mmCIF file of C-alpha atoms and ligand atoms in Angstrom:
data_model
loop_
_atom_site.group_PDB
_atom_site.id
_atom_site.type_symbol
_atom_site.label_atom_id
_atom_site.label_comp_id
_atom_site.label_asym_id
_atom_site.label_seq_id
_atom_site.Cartn_x
_atom_site.Cartn_y
_atom_site.Cartn_z
ATOM 1 C CA UNK A 987 90.696 98.851 84.390
ATOM 2 C CA UNK A 988 90.387 99.504 80.508
ATOM 3 C CA UNK A 989 87.368 101.545 79.691
ATOM 4 C CA UNK A 990 84.703 99.998 77.465
ATOM 5 C CA UNK A 991 81.276 100.885 76.973
ATOM 6 C CA UNK A 992 79.822 98.087 79.288
ATOM 7 C CA UNK A 993 81.865 99.218 82.247
ATOM 8 C CA UNK A 994 81.234 102.708 81.829
ATOM 9 C CA UNK A 995 77.584 102.033 81.487
ATOM 10 C CA UNK A 996 77.784 100.560 84.939
ATOM 11 C CA UNK A 997 79.458 103.454 86.517
ATOM 12 C CA UNK A 998 77.719 106.305 84.626
ATOM 13 C CA UNK A 999 74.205 105.474 84.373
ATOM 14 C CA UNK A 1000 71.588 106.633 84.114
ATOM 15 C CA UNK A 1001 73.458 109.788 82.582
ATOM 16 C CA UNK A 1002 73.660 109.763 78.702
ATOM 17 C CA UNK A 1003 77.246 109.404 77.545
ATOM 18 C CA UNK A 1004 79.323 108.667 74.575
ATOM 19 C CA UNK A 1005 82.542 106.792 74.671
ATOM 20 C CA UNK A 1006 85.468 106.964 72.304
ATOM 21 C CA UNK A 1007 88.533 104.650 72.603
ATOM 22 C CA UNK A 1008 90.412 107.441 70.436
ATOM 23 C CA UNK A 1009 89.237 110.730 69.635
ATOM 24 C CA UNK A 1010 90.670 114.320 68.472
ATOM 25 C CA UNK A 1011 89.207 115.937 71.704
ATOM 26 C CA UNK A 1012 86.242 115.069 73.912
ATOM 27 C CA UNK A 1013 85.485 118.812 73.819
ATOM 28 C CA UNK A 1014 84.854 118.423 70.029
ATOM 29 C CA UNK A 1015 82.590 115.791 70.447
ATOM 30 C CA UNK A 1016 80.740 117.161 73.168
ATOM 31 C CA UNK A 1017 80.407 120.657 71.367
ATOM 32 C CA UNK A 1018 78.671 118.763 68.462
ATOM 33 C CA UNK A 1019 76.404 116.932 70.782
ATOM 34 C CA UNK A 1020 75.606 120.008 72.550
ATOM 35 C CA UNK A 1021 74.514 121.576 69.149
ATOM 36 C CA UNK A 1022 72.391 118.388 68.367
ATOM 37 C CA UNK A 1023 70.529 118.988 71.763
ATOM 38 C CA UNK A 1024 72.326 116.736 74.254
ATOM 39 C CA UNK A 1025 70.701 117.000 77.783
ATOM 40 C CA UNK A 1026 72.186 118.940 80.464
ATOM 41 C CA UNK A 1027 74.770 116.479 82.221
ATOM 42 C CA UNK A 1028 75.442 114.386 79.253
ATOM 43 C CA UNK A 1029 79.174 113.111 79.072
ATOM 44 C CA UNK A 1030 81.649 112.328 76.603
ATOM 45 C CA UNK A 1031 84.700 110.148 77.739
ATOM 46 C CA UNK A 1032 87.844 109.128 75.706
ATOM 47 C CA UNK A 1033 90.593 106.705 76.393
ATOM 48 C CA UNK A 1034 93.080 108.633 74.323
ATOM 49 C CA UNK A 1035 93.061 112.202 72.689
ATOM 50 C CA UNK A 1036 95.066 112.900 69.612
ATOM 51 C CA UNK A 1037 94.440 116.486 69.670
ATOM 52 C CA UNK A 1038 93.558 117.180 73.464
ATOM 53 C CA UNK A 1039 93.484 121.091 73.916
ATOM 54 C CA UNK A 1040 94.194 123.653 76.469
ATOM 55 C CA UNK A 1041 93.664 127.319 76.342
ATOM 56 C CA UNK A 1042 94.885 129.665 73.517
ATOM 57 C CA UNK A 1043 95.491 126.873 71.006
ATOM 58 C CA UNK A 1044 97.724 124.917 73.496
ATOM 59 C CA UNK A 1045 98.125 121.151 73.568
ATOM 60 C CA UNK A 1046 96.835 118.799 76.377
ATOM 61 C CA UNK A 1047 98.559 115.559 76.508
ATOM 62 C CA UNK A 1048 96.410 112.490 76.806
ATOM 63 C CA UNK A 1049 98.255 109.105 76.022
ATOM 64 C CA UNK A 1050 95.859 106.007 76.056
ATOM 65 C CA UNK A 1051 94.890 104.203 79.073
ATOM 66 C CA UNK A 1052 96.506 106.503 81.730
ATOM 67 C CA UNK A 1053 94.412 109.659 82.039
ATOM 68 C CA UNK A 1054 90.899 110.623 82.457
ATOM 69 C CA UNK A 1055 89.741 112.868 79.663
ATOM 70 C CA UNK A 1056 86.067 113.820 79.335
ATOM 71 C CA UNK A 1057 83.632 116.567 78.883
ATOM 72 C CA UNK A 1058 80.246 117.414 80.634
ATOM 73 C CA UNK A 1059 77.580 119.319 78.626
ATOM 74 C CA UNK A 1060 75.888 121.937 80.869
ATOM 75 C CA UNK A 1061 73.269 124.452 80.327
ATOM 76 C CA UNK A 1062 74.087 127.168 82.468
ATOM 77 C CA UNK A 1063 72.485 130.611 82.583
ATOM 78 C CA UNK A 1064 74.647 133.453 81.214
ATOM 79 C CA UNK A 1065 75.282 134.942 84.629
ATOM 80 C CA UNK A 1066 76.470 131.424 85.771
ATOM 81 C CA UNK A 1067 78.843 130.837 82.814
ATOM 82 C CA UNK A 1068 82.024 132.094 84.610
ATOM 83 C CA UNK A 1069 81.491 129.635 87.445
ATOM 84 C CA UNK A 1070 81.618 126.691 85.005
ATOM 85 C CA UNK A 1071 85.390 126.700 85.011
ATOM 86 C CA UNK A 1072 85.395 127.281 88.687
ATOM 87 C CA UNK A 1073 83.101 124.128 89.282
ATOM 88 C CA UNK A 1074 85.464 121.768 87.359
ATOM 89 C CA UNK A 1075 88.540 122.753 89.333
ATOM 90 C CA UNK A 1076 86.547 122.520 92.566
ATOM 91 C CA UNK A 1077 85.102 119.020 91.855
ATOM 92 C CA UNK A 1078 88.726 117.858 91.086
ATOM 93 C CA UNK A 1079 90.077 119.529 94.209
ATOM 94 C CA UNK A 1080 87.607 117.901 96.380
ATOM 95 C CA UNK A 1081 88.230 114.600 94.687
ATOM 96 C CA UNK A 1082 91.952 114.679 95.566
ATOM 97 C CA UNK A 1083 91.503 115.798 98.748
ATOM 98 C CA UNK A 1084 88.988 112.946 99.719
ATOM 99 C CA UNK A 1085 91.240 110.462 98.334
ATOM 100 C CA UNK A 1086 93.919 111.047 100.975
ATOM 101 C CA UNK A 1087 91.441 111.670 103.915
ATOM 102 C CA UNK A 1088 92.519 109.556 106.898
ATOM 103 C CA UNK A 1089 95.807 108.397 105.390
ATOM 104 C CA UNK A 1090 99.127 109.465 106.669
ATOM 105 C CA UNK A 1091 101.026 111.141 104.042
ATOM 106 C CA UNK A 1092 99.863 114.720 103.860
ATOM 107 C CA UNK A 1093 99.820 116.206 100.265
ATOM 108 C CA UNK A 1094 99.007 119.738 99.084
ATOM 109 C CA UNK A 1095 96.069 120.242 96.631
ATOM 110 C CA UNK A 1096 95.448 123.540 95.441
ATOM 111 C CA UNK A 1097 93.574 125.340 92.664
ATOM 112 C CA UNK A 1098 95.980 127.939 90.768
ATOM 113 C CA UNK A 1099 93.987 130.585 89.108
ATOM 114 C CA UNK A 1100 92.344 130.158 86.845
ATOM 115 C CA UNK A 1101 92.002 126.442 85.839
ATOM 116 C CA UNK A 1102 94.781 124.334 87.146
ATOM 117 C CA UNK A 1103 94.628 121.869 90.000
ATOM 118 C CA UNK A 1104 97.936 121.160 91.564
ATOM 119 C CA UNK A 1105 99.097 118.361 93.726
ATOM 120 C CA UNK A 1106 102.347 119.043 95.727
ATOM 121 C CA UNK A 1107 102.729 122.300 93.511
ATOM 122 C CA UNK A 1108 102.705 120.477 90.101
ATOM 123 C CA UNK A 1109 99.874 120.488 87.639
ATOM 124 C CA UNK A 1110 97.655 117.333 87.713
ATOM 125 C CA UNK A 1111 94.637 118.553 86.073
ATOM 126 C CA UNK A 1112 93.474 121.019 83.554
ATOM 127 C CA UNK A 1113 89.884 122.456 82.658
ATOM 128 C CA UNK A 1114 88.729 123.932 79.463
ATOM 129 C CA UNK A 1115 85.310 125.429 79.143
ATOM 130 C CA UNK A 1116 84.022 126.128 75.886
ATOM 131 C CA UNK A 1117 80.701 127.993 75.263
ATOM 132 C CA UNK A 1118 78.324 127.470 72.271
ATOM 133 C CA UNK A 1119 76.247 130.581 71.118
ATOM 134 C CA UNK A 1120 73.298 130.899 68.710
ATOM 135 C CA UNK A 1121 73.635 134.635 67.930
ATOM 136 C CA UNK A 1122 73.843 136.260 71.232
ATOM 137 C CA UNK A 1123 72.135 133.551 73.158
ATOM 138 C CA UNK A 1124 73.840 131.143 75.219
ATOM 139 C CA UNK A 1125 73.008 127.456 74.090
ATOM 140 C CA UNK A 1126 75.417 125.784 76.648
ATOM 141 C CA UNK A 1127 78.836 125.142 77.726
ATOM 142 C CA UNK A 1128 81.236 122.139 77.631
ATOM 143 C CA UNK A 1129 83.290 121.678 80.721
ATOM 144 C CA UNK A 1130 86.510 119.615 79.689
ATOM 145 C CA UNK A 1131 88.585 118.057 82.160
ATOM 146 C CA UNK A 1132 91.770 116.258 81.932
ATOM 147 C CA UNK A 1133 93.277 114.344 84.915
ATOM 148 C CA UNK A 1134 96.681 112.581 84.895
ATOM 149 C CA UNK A 1135 95.864 109.521 86.663
ATOM 150 C CA UNK A 1136 99.279 107.683 85.937
ATOM 151 C CA UNK A 1137 100.534 109.665 82.901
ATOM 152 C CA UNK A 1138 104.243 109.730 82.725
ATOM 153 C CA UNK A 1139 105.897 112.931 81.709
ATOM 154 C CA UNK A 1140 109.351 112.172 80.030
ATOM 155 C CA UNK A 1141 108.870 115.222 77.593
ATOM 156 C CA UNK A 1142 111.305 117.902 79.034
ATOM 157 C CA UNK A 1143 108.820 120.728 78.889
ATOM 158 C CA UNK A 1144 106.303 118.801 81.220
ATOM 159 C CA UNK A 1145 108.516 117.004 83.528
ATOM 160 C CA UNK A 1146 109.209 119.588 86.156
ATOM 161 C CA UNK A 1147 105.755 121.085 86.022
ATOM 162 C CA UNK A 1148 103.257 118.016 85.619
ATOM 163 C CA UNK A 1149 102.470 115.329 87.864
ATOM 164 C CA UNK A 1150 100.034 112.294 88.232
ATOM 165 C CA UNK A 1151 97.715 111.246 90.997
ATOM 166 C CA UNK A 1152 99.419 108.098 91.710
ATOM 167 C CA UNK A 1153 102.867 109.203 91.971
ATOM 168 C CA UNK A 1154 101.662 112.018 94.173
ATOM 169 C CA UNK A 1155 99.554 109.812 96.282
ATOM 170 C CA UNK A 1156 101.693 106.746 96.364
ATOM 171 C CA UNK A 1157 98.901 104.192 95.313
ATOM 172 C CA UNK A 1158 97.098 102.999 92.364
ATOM 173 C CA UNK A 1159 93.517 104.076 91.462
ATOM 174 C CA UNK A 1160 90.876 102.586 89.311
ATOM 175 C CA UNK A 1161 90.124 105.330 86.561
ATOM 176 C CA UNK A 1162 86.501 104.509 86.295
ATOM 177 C CA UNK A 1163 85.915 104.813 89.963
ATOM 178 C CA UNK A 1164 87.699 108.043 89.886
ATOM 179 C CA UNK A 1165 85.423 109.267 87.233
ATOM 180 C CA UNK A 1166 82.269 108.074 88.993
ATOM 181 C CA UNK A 1167 83.105 110.131 91.951
ATOM 182 C CA UNK A 1168 84.153 112.961 90.020
ATOM 183 C CA UNK A 1169 81.069 113.127 88.126
ATOM 184 C CA UNK A 1170 79.101 112.978 91.354
ATOM 185 C CA UNK A 1171 80.939 115.935 92.562
ATOM 186 C CA UNK A 1172 80.515 117.882 89.265
ATOM 187 C CA UNK A 1173 76.699 117.242 89.646
ATOM 188 C CA UNK A 1174 76.660 118.495 93.103
ATOM 189 C CA UNK A 1175 78.150 121.684 92.084
ATOM 190 C CA UNK A 1176 76.368 122.072 88.855
ATOM 191 C CA UNK A 1177 73.113 122.242 91.021
ATOM 192 C CA UNK A 1178 74.723 125.340 92.727
ATOM 193 C CA UNK A 1179 75.967 127.063 89.554
ATOM 194 C CA UNK A 1180 75.487 130.834 89.923
ATOM 195 C CA UNK A 1181 75.504 130.475 93.892
ATOM 196 C CA UNK A 1182 77.802 132.544 96.234
ATOM 197 C CA UNK A 1183 78.643 129.138 97.747
ATOM 198 C CA UNK A 1184 80.261 127.845 94.623
ATOM 199 C CA UNK A 1185 82.403 131.074 94.359
ATOM 200 C CA UNK A 1186 83.429 131.288 97.843
ATOM 201 C CA UNK A 1187 84.395 127.507 98.121
ATOM 202 C CA UNK A 1188 86.434 127.795 94.841
ATOM 203 C CA UNK A 1189 88.046 131.036 96.129
ATOM 204 C CA UNK A 1190 88.978 129.363 99.664
ATOM 205 C CA UNK A 1191 90.994 126.667 97.696
ATOM 206 C CA UNK A 1192 93.072 129.108 95.493
ATOM 207 C CA UNK A 1193 96.869 128.960 96.229
ATOM 208 C CA UNK A 1194 97.313 132.051 93.967
ATOM 209 C CA UNK A 1195 95.899 134.543 96.488
ATOM 210 C CA UNK A 1196 98.617 136.602 98.504
ATOM 211 C CA UNK A 1197 101.310 135.505 95.931
ATOM 212 C CA UNK A 1198 103.376 137.610 93.520
ATOM 213 C CA UNK A 1199 102.082 136.808 90.249
ATOM 214 C CA UNK A 1200 102.795 137.775 86.525
ATOM 215 C CA UNK A 1201 99.982 137.563 84.225
ATOM 216 C CA UNK A 1202 100.719 138.795 80.650
ATOM 217 C CA UNK A 1203 102.403 142.233 81.043
ATOM 218 C CA UNK A 1204 101.073 142.743 84.670
ATOM 219 C CA UNK A 1205 103.040 141.922 87.739
ATOM 220 C CA UNK A 1206 102.324 142.270 91.441
ATOM 221 C CA UNK A 1207 100.501 140.766 94.265
ATOM 222 C CA UNK A 1208 97.268 138.641 93.613
ATOM 223 C CA UNK A 1209 94.921 140.198 95.952
ATOM 224 C CA UNK A 1210 91.722 138.650 95.291
ATOM 225 C CA UNK A 1211 89.235 137.283 92.712
ATOM 226 C CA UNK A 1212 85.785 138.691 91.559
ATOM 227 C CA UNK A 1213 82.799 136.598 91.392
ATOM 228 C CA UNK A 1214 83.081 136.613 87.516
ATOM 229 C CA UNK A 1215 86.577 134.871 88.070
ATOM 230 C CA UNK A 1216 88.718 138.032 87.435
ATOM 231 C CA UNK A 1217 91.765 138.303 89.358
ATOM 232 C CA UNK A 1218 92.850 141.501 91.127
ATOM 233 C CA UNK A 1219 96.393 142.326 90.886
ATOM 234 C CA UNK A 1220 98.098 144.973 92.901
ATOM 235 C CA UNK A 1221 100.920 146.406 91.002
ATOM 236 C CA UNK A 1222 104.028 148.150 92.437
ATOM 237 C CA UNK A 1223 102.643 151.380 92.051
ATOM 238 C CA UNK A 1224 99.681 150.472 94.387
ATOM 239 C CA UNK A 1225 96.971 150.412 91.593
ATOM 240 C CA UNK A 1226 94.923 147.239 91.312
ATOM 241 C CA UNK A 1227 94.160 145.873 87.898
ATOM 242 C CA UNK A 1228 91.619 143.229 87.053
ATOM 243 C CA UNK A 1229 92.647 140.416 84.936
ATOM 244 C CA UNK A 1230 90.184 138.319 83.162
ATOM 245 C CA UNK A 1231 92.169 135.377 81.418
ATOM 246 C CA UNK A 1232 95.958 134.650 81.163
ATOM 247 C CA UNK A 1233 98.443 132.468 83.087
ATOM 248 C CA UNK A 1234 100.034 132.944 86.315
ATOM 249 C CA UNK A 1235 103.552 132.656 86.327
HETATM 250 C C1 BT5 B 1317 94.414 123.502 80.372
HETATM 251 O O1 BT5 B 1317 94.901 124.406 79.327
HETATM 252 O O2 BT5 B 1317 94.995 123.183 81.345
HETATM 253 C C2 BT5 B 1317 93.017 122.844 79.919
HETATM 254 C C3 BT5 B 1317 93.411 121.492 79.598
HETATM 255 C C4 BT5 B 1317 91.851 120.720 79.414
HETATM 256 C C5 BT5 B 1317 92.018 119.140 78.875
HETATM 257 C C6 BT5 B 1317 90.798 118.624 78.944
HETATM 258 S S1 BT5 B 1317 90.914 117.034 78.473
HETATM 259 C C7 BT5 B 1317 89.225 116.719 78.028
HETATM 260 C C8 BT5 B 1317 89.007 117.972 77.329
HETATM 261 N N1 BT5 B 1317 89.320 117.745 75.874
HETATM 262 C C9 BT5 B 1317 90.194 118.598 75.440
HETATM 263 O O3 BT5 B 1317 90.668 118.660 74.375
HETATM 264 N N2 BT5 B 1317 90.598 119.432 76.453
HETATM 265 C C10 BT5 B 1317 89.865 119.031 77.786
HETATM 266 P P1 BT5 B 1317 96.147 125.294 79.635
HETATM 267 O O4 BT5 B 1317 95.835 126.191 80.817
HETATM 268 O O5 BT5 B 1317 96.255 126.277 78.455
HETATM 269 O O6 BT5 B 1317 97.491 124.413 79.877
HETATM 270 C C11 BT5 B 1317 98.055 123.809 78.636
HETATM 271 C C12 BT5 B 1317 99.356 123.622 79.124
HETATM 272 O O7 BT5 B 1317 99.489 122.610 80.158
HETATM 273 C C13 BT5 B 1317 100.174 123.173 77.906
HETATM 274 O O8 BT5 B 1317 100.730 124.305 77.261
HETATM 275 C C14 BT5 B 1317 101.335 122.313 78.602
HETATM 276 O O9 BT5 B 1317 102.268 123.151 79.192
HETATM 277 C C15 BT5 B 1317 100.731 121.782 79.959
HETATM 278 N N3 BT5 B 1317 100.160 120.304 79.692
HETATM 279 C C16 BT5 B 1317 99.768 119.690 78.607
HETATM 280 N N4 BT5 B 1317 99.478 118.529 78.825
HETATM 281 C C17 BT5 B 1317 99.549 118.478 80.193
HETATM 282 C C18 BT5 B 1317 99.272 117.351 81.123
HETATM 283 N N5 BT5 B 1317 98.758 116.022 80.524
HETATM 284 N N6 BT5 B 1317 99.601 117.463 82.434
HETATM 285 C C19 BT5 B 1317 99.947 118.664 82.951
HETATM 286 N N7 BT5 B 1317 100.384 119.789 82.046
HETATM 287 C C20 BT5 B 1317 100.071 119.572 80.828
#
């Protein structure tokens, strides 16, 4: 179903939300709204992003009508901030697991440290958290989530690494239904931000642990994650290094 203000209203009420048929990035609009005083749980949704972004200035591809691109405004405590990204990946993980429950075809869903959700080993979702500060006070955080529902990847750099929900699960989905279910899961975990339960559940679904990894200049075995999200990597000399951010290759 094409998104419009009316059918989103039906699915998202009573949350405050803003809908854009086309926008640079839903995180841009959400960051602005957060500074204007948006309530915790407010949502920005777009049909298309012209400058969707990932981490470190990378691009996130969001063509019109085939993806979910949205941002949720949260007001976590400072201690809970690292869990906002975990929350996003976990909510998408649970949604994808639930979609195939009771159906024959097994599929593998997993979270790749730190922010990718994989279906059958390929990236189906990315999560980008951006925090807003006033001096050293945390005003809030924007949890941006992109899910490929039926996005096609003809571009060479993505065709082997990315997938979409419909291809991987072999059936079609209504994006508005998916968004409604996902927001319910996000709210469930948002109430538990800062809890050991959120961390241990996220950790349990990480496909990265026990695997050989290279993160920046560090190579070794991914041993574990710390509650602040850092990855512990054991290098060949036996030393264990904590990595806060980066890409696992
Ligand atoms: C991410 O960054 O994975 C975070 C993506 C967050 C997107 C959401 S959409 C709503 C909100 N508004 C935004 O502007 N952003 C958020 P990172 O780990 O840096 O991965 C980026 C890399 O993923 C790119 O360099 C590509 O290689 C790859 N990529 C780009 N678009 C993709 C897509 N649609 N599906 C899978 N991989 C993609």
